[in-house]
Amino acid sequence: MKNVSLTLYAFHLRQTLTDAPDRVADDAAKLWDNLTNLGHFPKLTTLKSQLICYTNTEYTPQNEPGSKTYWLTHAQDIDLGAISTADGFKITANLQPFRLNDTYAIDLTLTPDSPHLDITLPQLQLFRPQSLLPNTIQASLGQTLWLYAEVDAQTDCATLAEQCATALLANTPLNPSFQNQDSLFGSHLFHYLATQPSQPDNPAKQCHILISLNTNQSPTVELLGKGYDELLQLLCSTHKLRYIYHQSRQRYPEARHLYSDLEQQIHTLPNLTTDKQTRLDALKNLLNQIPHTALDYARCLRDLRAHHTAMETNLTNFDTKQQKLAQFGDIPQFWGDFLKASQRDKQQIQTDINYLSPGQDLFGQMLETVRGIVDLDQAERDTF
């Protein structure tokens, strides 16, 4: 494999749904902390001094400009220098940090010091891919590890891609699972997924691996450069869509549980004791519980509606970037398949909202009913 490059694309939320416009998430700076602590390239230790969002080593996001998308450095990309390997060549690193609306994004690219150097499968370990995996980077929205290489025309690309994916995850508990095969800008493109066994559905714990193998000297690298901004935005929207839907799957069962509790409380009303004092105490207890439960339910619905809106926004962004990239050359069909699947996910969230929305009125009706009975029982007791 020649002209090899290994790139980490990682995406981390700067702001969450509940953060005010002038505030950031509690762990917004985690991505920069983890990069600083990688330690492979000495210049990473001084990364924060080159970021707009830091004053010396103090995280100061208020220093960032008001535009929605921009470089986070004072001089664009950061040359991290080179490290020597036991096999006699050096590996150079380049970091490009961005802010994309509410998200921090990085492109950390590692390359041999000579593009003509022939890299073998065992030598992929010299790039220290284990340090680029989710447990170390901890990007909240997830990450993609992308390997590009030029190979001979007679190469069995499917076999080589699987060997590469396995080599990148060597000496880790992760195993690559084949997802898709297609082409991008004239090169074969293979998609693998590695998940944590304990949290297989958590996007933050997943590692998406893309293997690009160029067998016919296609201008893939040149075209990727021309479409770089669109590609970065497309990858960001991809991870956001996965993250948003995963978050919605957390909120929906919470709301269902609250809705079930309300139904049980409704069914208990006719069966309350006829002893007015005991019944009054039970109803007053309900009056204390219902507002808190109703508020939790309203927050679940609010979040689901916000997730639905965020899905719409990122679906539009994904489709727009996909169409722009298609102007440069061939793009993988599985991007279109992912778009359709995400559209179904958005519809599922809307279905959940439609199912749960009537429950919000029911909470209000329940509260008014219980309050009315309490007022009546209280008046009768005071009369006697």
Coordinates of C-alpha atoms in Angstrom, one line a residue:
M1 CA 0.0 0.0 0.0
K2 CA 1.4 3.4 -1.0
N3 CA 0.4 7.0 -0.5
V4 CA -1.2 5.9 2.8
S5 CA -3.0 8.2 5.1
L6 CA -5.0 7.5 8.3
T7 CA -7.4 10.2 9.3
L8 CA -9.5 10.5 12.4
Y9 CA -12.7 12.5 12.1
A10 CA -14.3 13.1 15.5
F11 CA -17.3 15.2 16.4
H12 CA -18.1 16.5 19.9
L13 CA -21.1 18.5 21.1
R14 CA -20.2 22.0 22.1
Q15 CA -23.8 22.8 23.2
T16 CA -26.7 20.6 24.1
L17 CA -30.4 21.2 23.7
T18 CA -30.7 22.6 27.1
D19 CA -27.7 25.0 27.0
A20 CA -28.4 28.7 26.7
P21 CA -26.9 30.3 23.5
D22 CA -24.1 31.9 25.6
R23 CA -23.3 28.7 27.5
V24 CA -21.5 25.4 26.5
A25 CA -22.0 21.8 27.6
D26 CA -20.3 20.8 30.8
D27 CA -17.9 18.5 28.9
A28 CA -17.5 20.7 25.8
A29 CA -13.7 20.9 26.3
K30 CA -13.2 17.1 26.7
L31 CA -12.2 16.6 23.1
W32 CA -9.3 19.1 23.4
D33 CA -8.3 17.6 26.8
N34 CA -8.1 14.1 25.3
L35 CA -6.1 15.2 22.3
T36 CA -3.6 17.1 24.5
N37 CA -3.1 14.0 26.5
L38 CA -2.5 11.6 23.6
G39 CA 1.2 12.3 23.9
H40 CA 2.4 10.7 20.6
F41 CA 3.3 14.0 19.0
P42 CA 5.1 16.4 21.3
K43 CA 3.3 19.4 19.8
L44 CA 0.0 18.1 21.0
T45 CA 0.9 19.1 24.5
T46 CA 0.8 22.7 23.4
L47 CA -2.4 22.3 21.4
K48 CA -4.5 24.6 23.6
S49 CA -2.2 27.5 23.1
Q50 CA -3.1 27.4 19.3
L51 CA -6.8 27.2 19.7
I52 CA -9.1 30.3 19.7
C53 CA -11.2 28.8 22.5
Y54 CA -8.3 28.9 25.0
T55 CA -6.5 31.7 26.8
N56 CA -3.2 30.0 27.6
T57 CA -4.5 26.7 29.1
E58 CA -7.9 28.1 30.3
Y59 CA -10.9 27.1 28.2
T60 CA -12.6 30.3 27.2
P61 CA -15.3 29.5 24.5
Q62 CA -16.5 33.1 24.7
N63 CA -13.4 34.0 22.6
E64 CA -14.8 32.2 19.6
P65 CA -16.2 34.4 16.8
G66 CA -19.9 34.7 16.2
S67 CA -19.9 32.9 12.8
K68 CA -21.4 29.4 12.8
T69 CA -18.6 27.5 11.0
Y70 CA -14.9 28.3 11.2
W71 CA -11.4 27.2 12.0
L72 CA -10.6 27.1 15.7
T73 CA -6.9 28.0 15.2
H74 CA -5.1 31.3 14.7
A75 CA -3.3 29.9 11.6
Q76 CA -5.6 27.2 10.2
D77 CA -4.1 23.7 10.3
I78 CA -1.5 22.6 12.9
D79 CA 1.6 20.8 11.9
L80 CA 2.2 18.3 14.7
G81 CA 5.7 17.3 13.4
A82 CA 6.9 13.8 13.0
I83 CA 7.6 10.7 15.2
S84 CA 10.2 8.1 14.3
T85 CA 9.3 4.4 13.9
A86 CA 11.2 1.2 14.6
D87 CA 11.1 0.5 10.8
G88 CA 13.2 3.5 9.9
F89 CA 10.6 5.9 8.5
K90 CA 8.7 8.8 10.2
I91 CA 5.0 9.4 10.6
T92 CA 3.9 13.0 10.3
A93 CA 0.7 14.4 11.7
N94 CA -1.6 17.3 10.8
L95 CA -4.5 18.6 12.9
Q96 CA -7.4 20.7 11.6
P97 CA -9.8 21.7 14.4
F98 CA -13.2 23.3 13.5
R99 CA -16.4 24.5 15.0
L100 CA -19.5 23.5 13.0
N101 CA -22.4 25.3 14.6
D102 CA -22.9 23.5 17.9
T103 CA -20.2 20.9 17.3
Y104 CA -16.5 20.7 17.6
A105 CA -14.8 18.7 14.8
I106 CA -11.3 17.5 14.2
D107 CA -9.4 16.0 11.3
L108 CA -6.2 14.4 12.6
T109 CA -4.3 12.9 9.6
L110 CA -1.3 10.7 9.9
T111 CA 1.0 10.0 6.9
P112 CA 4.4 8.4 6.3
D113 CA 7.1 11.0 5.6
S114 CA 7.3 9.6 2.0
P115 CA 4.2 8.9 0.0
H116 CA 6.1 6.3 -2.1
L117 CA 6.8 4.2 0.9
D118 CA 5.2 0.7 0.8
I119 CA 3.3 0.2 4.0
T120 CA 2.5 -3.4 5.0
L121 CA -0.4 -4.5 7.2
P122 CA 1.7 -5.0 10.3
Q123 CA 3.1 -1.5 9.9
L124 CA -0.3 0.0 10.4
Q125 CA 0.3 -0.5 14.1
L126 CA 3.1 2.0 13.8
F127 CA 0.4 4.7 13.4
R128 CA -0.9 3.7 16.9
P129 CA -4.5 3.4 15.8
Q130 CA -5.5 2.2 19.3
S131 CA -5.0 5.7 20.5
L132 CA -7.5 7.0 18.0
L133 CA -10.4 4.8 19.2
P134 CA -13.5 6.0 21.1
N135 CA -12.3 5.0 24.6
T136 CA -9.5 7.5 24.2
I137 CA -11.0 10.2 22.1
Q138 CA -14.4 10.2 23.8
A139 CA -16.2 12.3 21.2
S140 CA -19.8 12.6 22.2
L141 CA -21.2 12.4 18.7
G142 CA -18.9 9.7 17.5
Q143 CA -16.0 9.3 15.1
T144 CA -14.9 7.9 11.8
L145 CA -11.4 6.4 11.1
W146 CA -10.6 6.6 7.4
L147 CA -7.7 4.8 5.8
Y148 CA -6.7 5.6 2.2
A149 CA -4.1 3.7 0.2
E150 CA -3.1 3.1 -3.4
V151 CA -2.7 -0.5 -4.4
D152 CA -2.0 -2.6 -7.5
A153 CA -4.9 -3.2 -10.0
Q154 CA -4.9 -6.9 -9.4
T155 CA -5.4 -6.5 -5.6
D156 CA -8.3 -8.4 -4.0
C157 CA -9.6 -5.2 -2.4
A158 CA -12.4 -6.8 -0.3
T159 CA -9.9 -9.1 1.4
L160 CA -7.3 -6.3 1.9
A161 CA -10.0 -4.0 3.3
E162 CA -11.0 -6.5 5.9
Q163 CA -7.4 -7.2 6.8
C164 CA -6.8 -3.4 7.2
A165 CA -9.9 -3.0 9.4
T166 CA -8.8 -5.9 11.6
A167 CA -5.2 -4.5 11.8
L168 CA -6.5 -1.1 12.9
L169 CA -8.3 -2.8 15.8
A170 CA -5.6 -5.2 16.7
N171 CA -4.9 -5.7 20.4
T172 CA -8.3 -4.2 21.4
P173 CA -11.5 -5.8 22.4
L174 CA -13.2 -4.4 19.2
N175 CA -13.9 -6.4 16.1
P176 CA -14.8 -4.9 12.7
S177 CA -18.2 -5.8 11.3
F178 CA -18.6 -5.3 7.5
Q179 CA -21.4 -2.9 6.6
N180 CA -21.1 -1.7 3.0
Q181 CA -19.0 -1.7 -0.1
D182 CA -19.1 0.8 -2.9
S183 CA -16.9 3.5 -4.5
L184 CA -16.1 7.1 -4.0
F185 CA -14.3 9.3 -6.6
G186 CA -13.0 6.2 -8.4
S187 CA -11.7 4.3 -5.4
H188 CA -13.2 1.3 -3.7
L189 CA -14.8 2.2 -0.4
F190 CA -15.5 -0.2 2.4
H191 CA -17.4 0.6 5.6
Y192 CA -16.9 -1.3 8.8
L193 CA -18.4 -0.8 12.3
A194 CA -16.8 -1.7 15.6
T195 CA -19.0 -1.5 18.7
Q196 CA -18.5 -1.8 22.5
P197 CA -20.2 -5.1 23.5
S198 CA -21.7 -3.5 26.6
Q199 CA -23.1 -0.5 24.6
P200 CA -23.5 -1.6 21.0
D201 CA -26.1 1.1 20.2
N202 CA -24.3 4.0 21.7
P203 CA -22.9 6.2 18.9
A204 CA -20.3 7.7 21.2
K205 CA -18.8 4.2 21.7
Q206 CA -18.9 3.2 18.1
C207 CA -16.0 3.3 15.7
H208 CA -16.9 3.7 12.0
I209 CA -14.0 2.6 9.8
L210 CA -13.8 3.6 6.1
I211 CA -11.2 2.0 3.8
S212 CA -10.5 3.6 0.5
L213 CA -8.4 1.6 -1.9
N214 CA -7.3 3.2 -5.2
T215 CA -6.5 0.5 -7.8
N216 CA -6.4 2.6 -11.0
Q217 CA -4.7 5.9 -10.2
S218 CA -8.0 7.7 -9.9
P219 CA -7.8 11.4 -8.8
T220 CA -9.5 10.4 -5.5
V221 CA -7.3 12.5 -3.3
E222 CA -7.6 15.6 -5.5
L223 CA -11.4 15.2 -5.6
L224 CA -11.6 14.7 -1.8
G225 CA -9.7 17.9 -1.5
K226 CA -12.1 19.8 -3.7
G227 CA -15.1 18.5 -1.8
Y228 CA -13.4 18.6 1.7
D229 CA -15.9 21.1 3.3
E230 CA -18.9 19.1 2.0
L231 CA -17.4 15.8 3.1
L232 CA -16.6 17.1 6.7
Q233 CA -20.2 18.4 7.0
L234 CA -21.7 15.2 5.6
L235 CA -19.7 13.1 8.2
C236 CA -20.8 15.5 10.9
S237 CA -24.5 15.2 9.9
T238 CA -24.1 11.4 9.7
H239 CA -22.9 11.2 13.3
K240 CA -25.5 13.7 14.5
L241 CA -28.3 11.7 12.9
R242 CA -27.2 8.5 14.7
Y243 CA -26.7 10.4 17.9
I244 CA -30.1 12.2 17.8
Y245 CA -32.1 9.0 17.1
H246 CA -30.2 7.2 19.9
Q247 CA -31.1 10.0 22.3
S248 CA -34.8 9.9 21.2
R249 CA -34.8 6.2 22.1
Q250 CA -33.8 7.1 25.6
R251 CA -36.6 9.7 26.1
Y252 CA -39.4 7.7 24.6
P253 CA -39.5 4.9 27.1
E254 CA -39.1 7.4 29.9
A255 CA -42.3 9.2 28.7
R256 CA -44.1 5.8 28.3
H257 CA -43.3 4.9 31.8
L258 CA -44.6 8.3 33.1
Y259 CA -47.7 7.8 30.9
S260 CA -48.3 4.3 32.4
D261 CA -48.0 5.7 35.9
L262 CA -50.7 8.3 35.1
E263 CA -53.0 5.6 33.8
Q264 CA -52.6 3.6 37.0
Q265 CA -53.4 6.7 39.1
I266 CA -56.5 7.3 37.0
H267 CA -57.7 3.8 37.6
T268 CA -57.2 4.1 41.3
L269 CA -59.4 7.2 41.7
P270 CA -62.8 5.3 41.8
N271 CA -61.4 2.8 44.2
L272 CA -60.2 5.2 46.9
T273 CA -61.6 4.5 50.4
T274 CA -64.9 6.0 51.3
D275 CA -63.4 7.4 54.5
K276 CA -63.2 11.0 53.6
Q277 CA -60.1 11.9 55.7
T278 CA -58.1 9.0 54.4
R279 CA -59.3 9.8 50.9
L280 CA -58.4 13.4 51.3
D281 CA -54.9 12.5 52.4
A282 CA -54.4 10.2 49.4
L283 CA -55.7 12.9 47.0
K284 CA -53.4 15.5 48.5
N285 CA -50.5 13.2 48.0
L286 CA -51.6 12.8 44.4
L287 CA -51.7 16.6 44.1
N288 CA -48.1 16.8 45.2
Q289 CA -47.0 14.0 42.7
I290 CA -48.8 15.0 39.5
P291 CA -47.2 18.3 38.8
H292 CA -43.7 16.8 39.1
T293 CA -44.6 13.9 36.9
A294 CA -46.4 16.2 34.4
L295 CA -43.2 18.4 34.2
D296 CA -41.0 15.3 33.6
Y297 CA -43.5 14.2 30.9
A298 CA -43.5 17.6 29.3
R299 CA -39.7 17.6 29.2
C300 CA -39.6 14.2 27.5
L301 CA -42.1 15.6 24.8
R302 CA -40.1 18.8 24.4
D303 CA -36.9 16.8 23.9
L304 CA -38.6 14.5 21.3
R305 CA -39.9 17.5 19.4
A306 CA -36.4 19.0 19.5
H307 CA -34.9 15.7 18.3
H308 CA -37.4 15.7 15.4
T309 CA -36.4 19.2 14.4
A310 CA -32.7 18.4 14.7
M311 CA -33.3 15.3 12.5
E312 CA -35.0 17.4 9.8
T313 CA -32.1 19.9 9.9
N314 CA -29.4 17.3 9.6
L315 CA -31.3 15.3 6.9
T316 CA -31.4 18.4 4.8
N317 CA -27.7 19.1 5.4
F318 CA -26.7 15.5 4.6
D319 CA -28.7 15.5 1.4
T320 CA -27.4 18.9 0.3
K321 CA -23.7 17.9 0.9
Q322 CA -24.3 14.5 -0.8
Q323 CA -25.6 16.2 -3.9
K324 CA -22.7 18.6 -4.0
L325 CA -20.2 15.8 -3.6
A326 CA -21.9 14.0 -6.5
Q327 CA -20.9 16.9 -8.7
F328 CA -17.2 15.9 -8.3
G329 CA -17.6 12.2 -9.2
D330 CA -19.2 8.9 -8.1
I331 CA -20.4 8.7 -4.5
P332 CA -21.5 5.5 -2.6
Q333 CA -25.0 4.3 -2.8
F334 CA -25.0 3.5 0.9
W335 CA -25.1 7.2 1.6
G336 CA -28.5 7.3 0.0
D337 CA -29.6 4.2 1.9
F338 CA -28.5 5.9 5.1
L339 CA -30.5 9.0 4.2
K340 CA -33.6 6.9 3.7
A341 CA -33.1 5.0 6.9
S342 CA -32.7 8.3 8.8
Q343 CA -35.9 9.6 7.3
R344 CA -37.7 6.6 8.7
D345 CA -36.1 7.3 12.0
K346 CA -37.4 10.9 11.9
Q347 CA -40.9 9.5 11.1
Q348 CA -40.7 7.2 14.1
I349 CA -39.9 10.1 16.4
Q350 CA -43.0 11.9 14.9
T351 CA -45.1 8.8 15.6
D352 CA -43.8 8.8 19.2
I353 CA -44.8 12.4 19.6
N354 CA -48.2 11.8 18.1
Y355 CA -48.8 8.9 20.5
L356 CA -47.6 10.8 23.6
S357 CA -49.0 14.3 23.0
P358 CA -52.6 13.5 24.2
G359 CA -51.0 12.4 27.5
Q360 CA -50.0 16.0 28.2
D361 CA -53.7 17.1 28.2
L362 CA -54.5 14.1 30.3
F363 CA -52.1 15.2 33.0
G364 CA -53.8 18.6 33.1
Q365 CA -57.3 17.0 33.3
M366 CA -56.1 14.6 36.0
L367 CA -54.8 17.5 38.1
E368 CA -58.0 19.5 37.7
T369 CA -60.1 16.5 38.6
V370 CA -58.1 15.7 41.8
R371 CA -58.0 19.3 42.8
G372 CA -61.8 19.5 42.4
I373 CA -62.4 16.4 44.6
V374 CA -59.9 17.8 47.2
D375 CA -61.7 21.1 47.3
L376 CA -65.0 19.4 47.7
D377 CA -63.9 17.0 50.4
Q378 CA -62.1 19.8 52.2
A379 CA -65.2 22.0 52.2
E380 CA -67.4 19.1 53.5
R381 CA -64.9 18.4 56.3
D382 CA -64.7 22.0 57.2
T383 CA -68.5 22.3 57.4
F384 CA -68.6 19.5 60.0

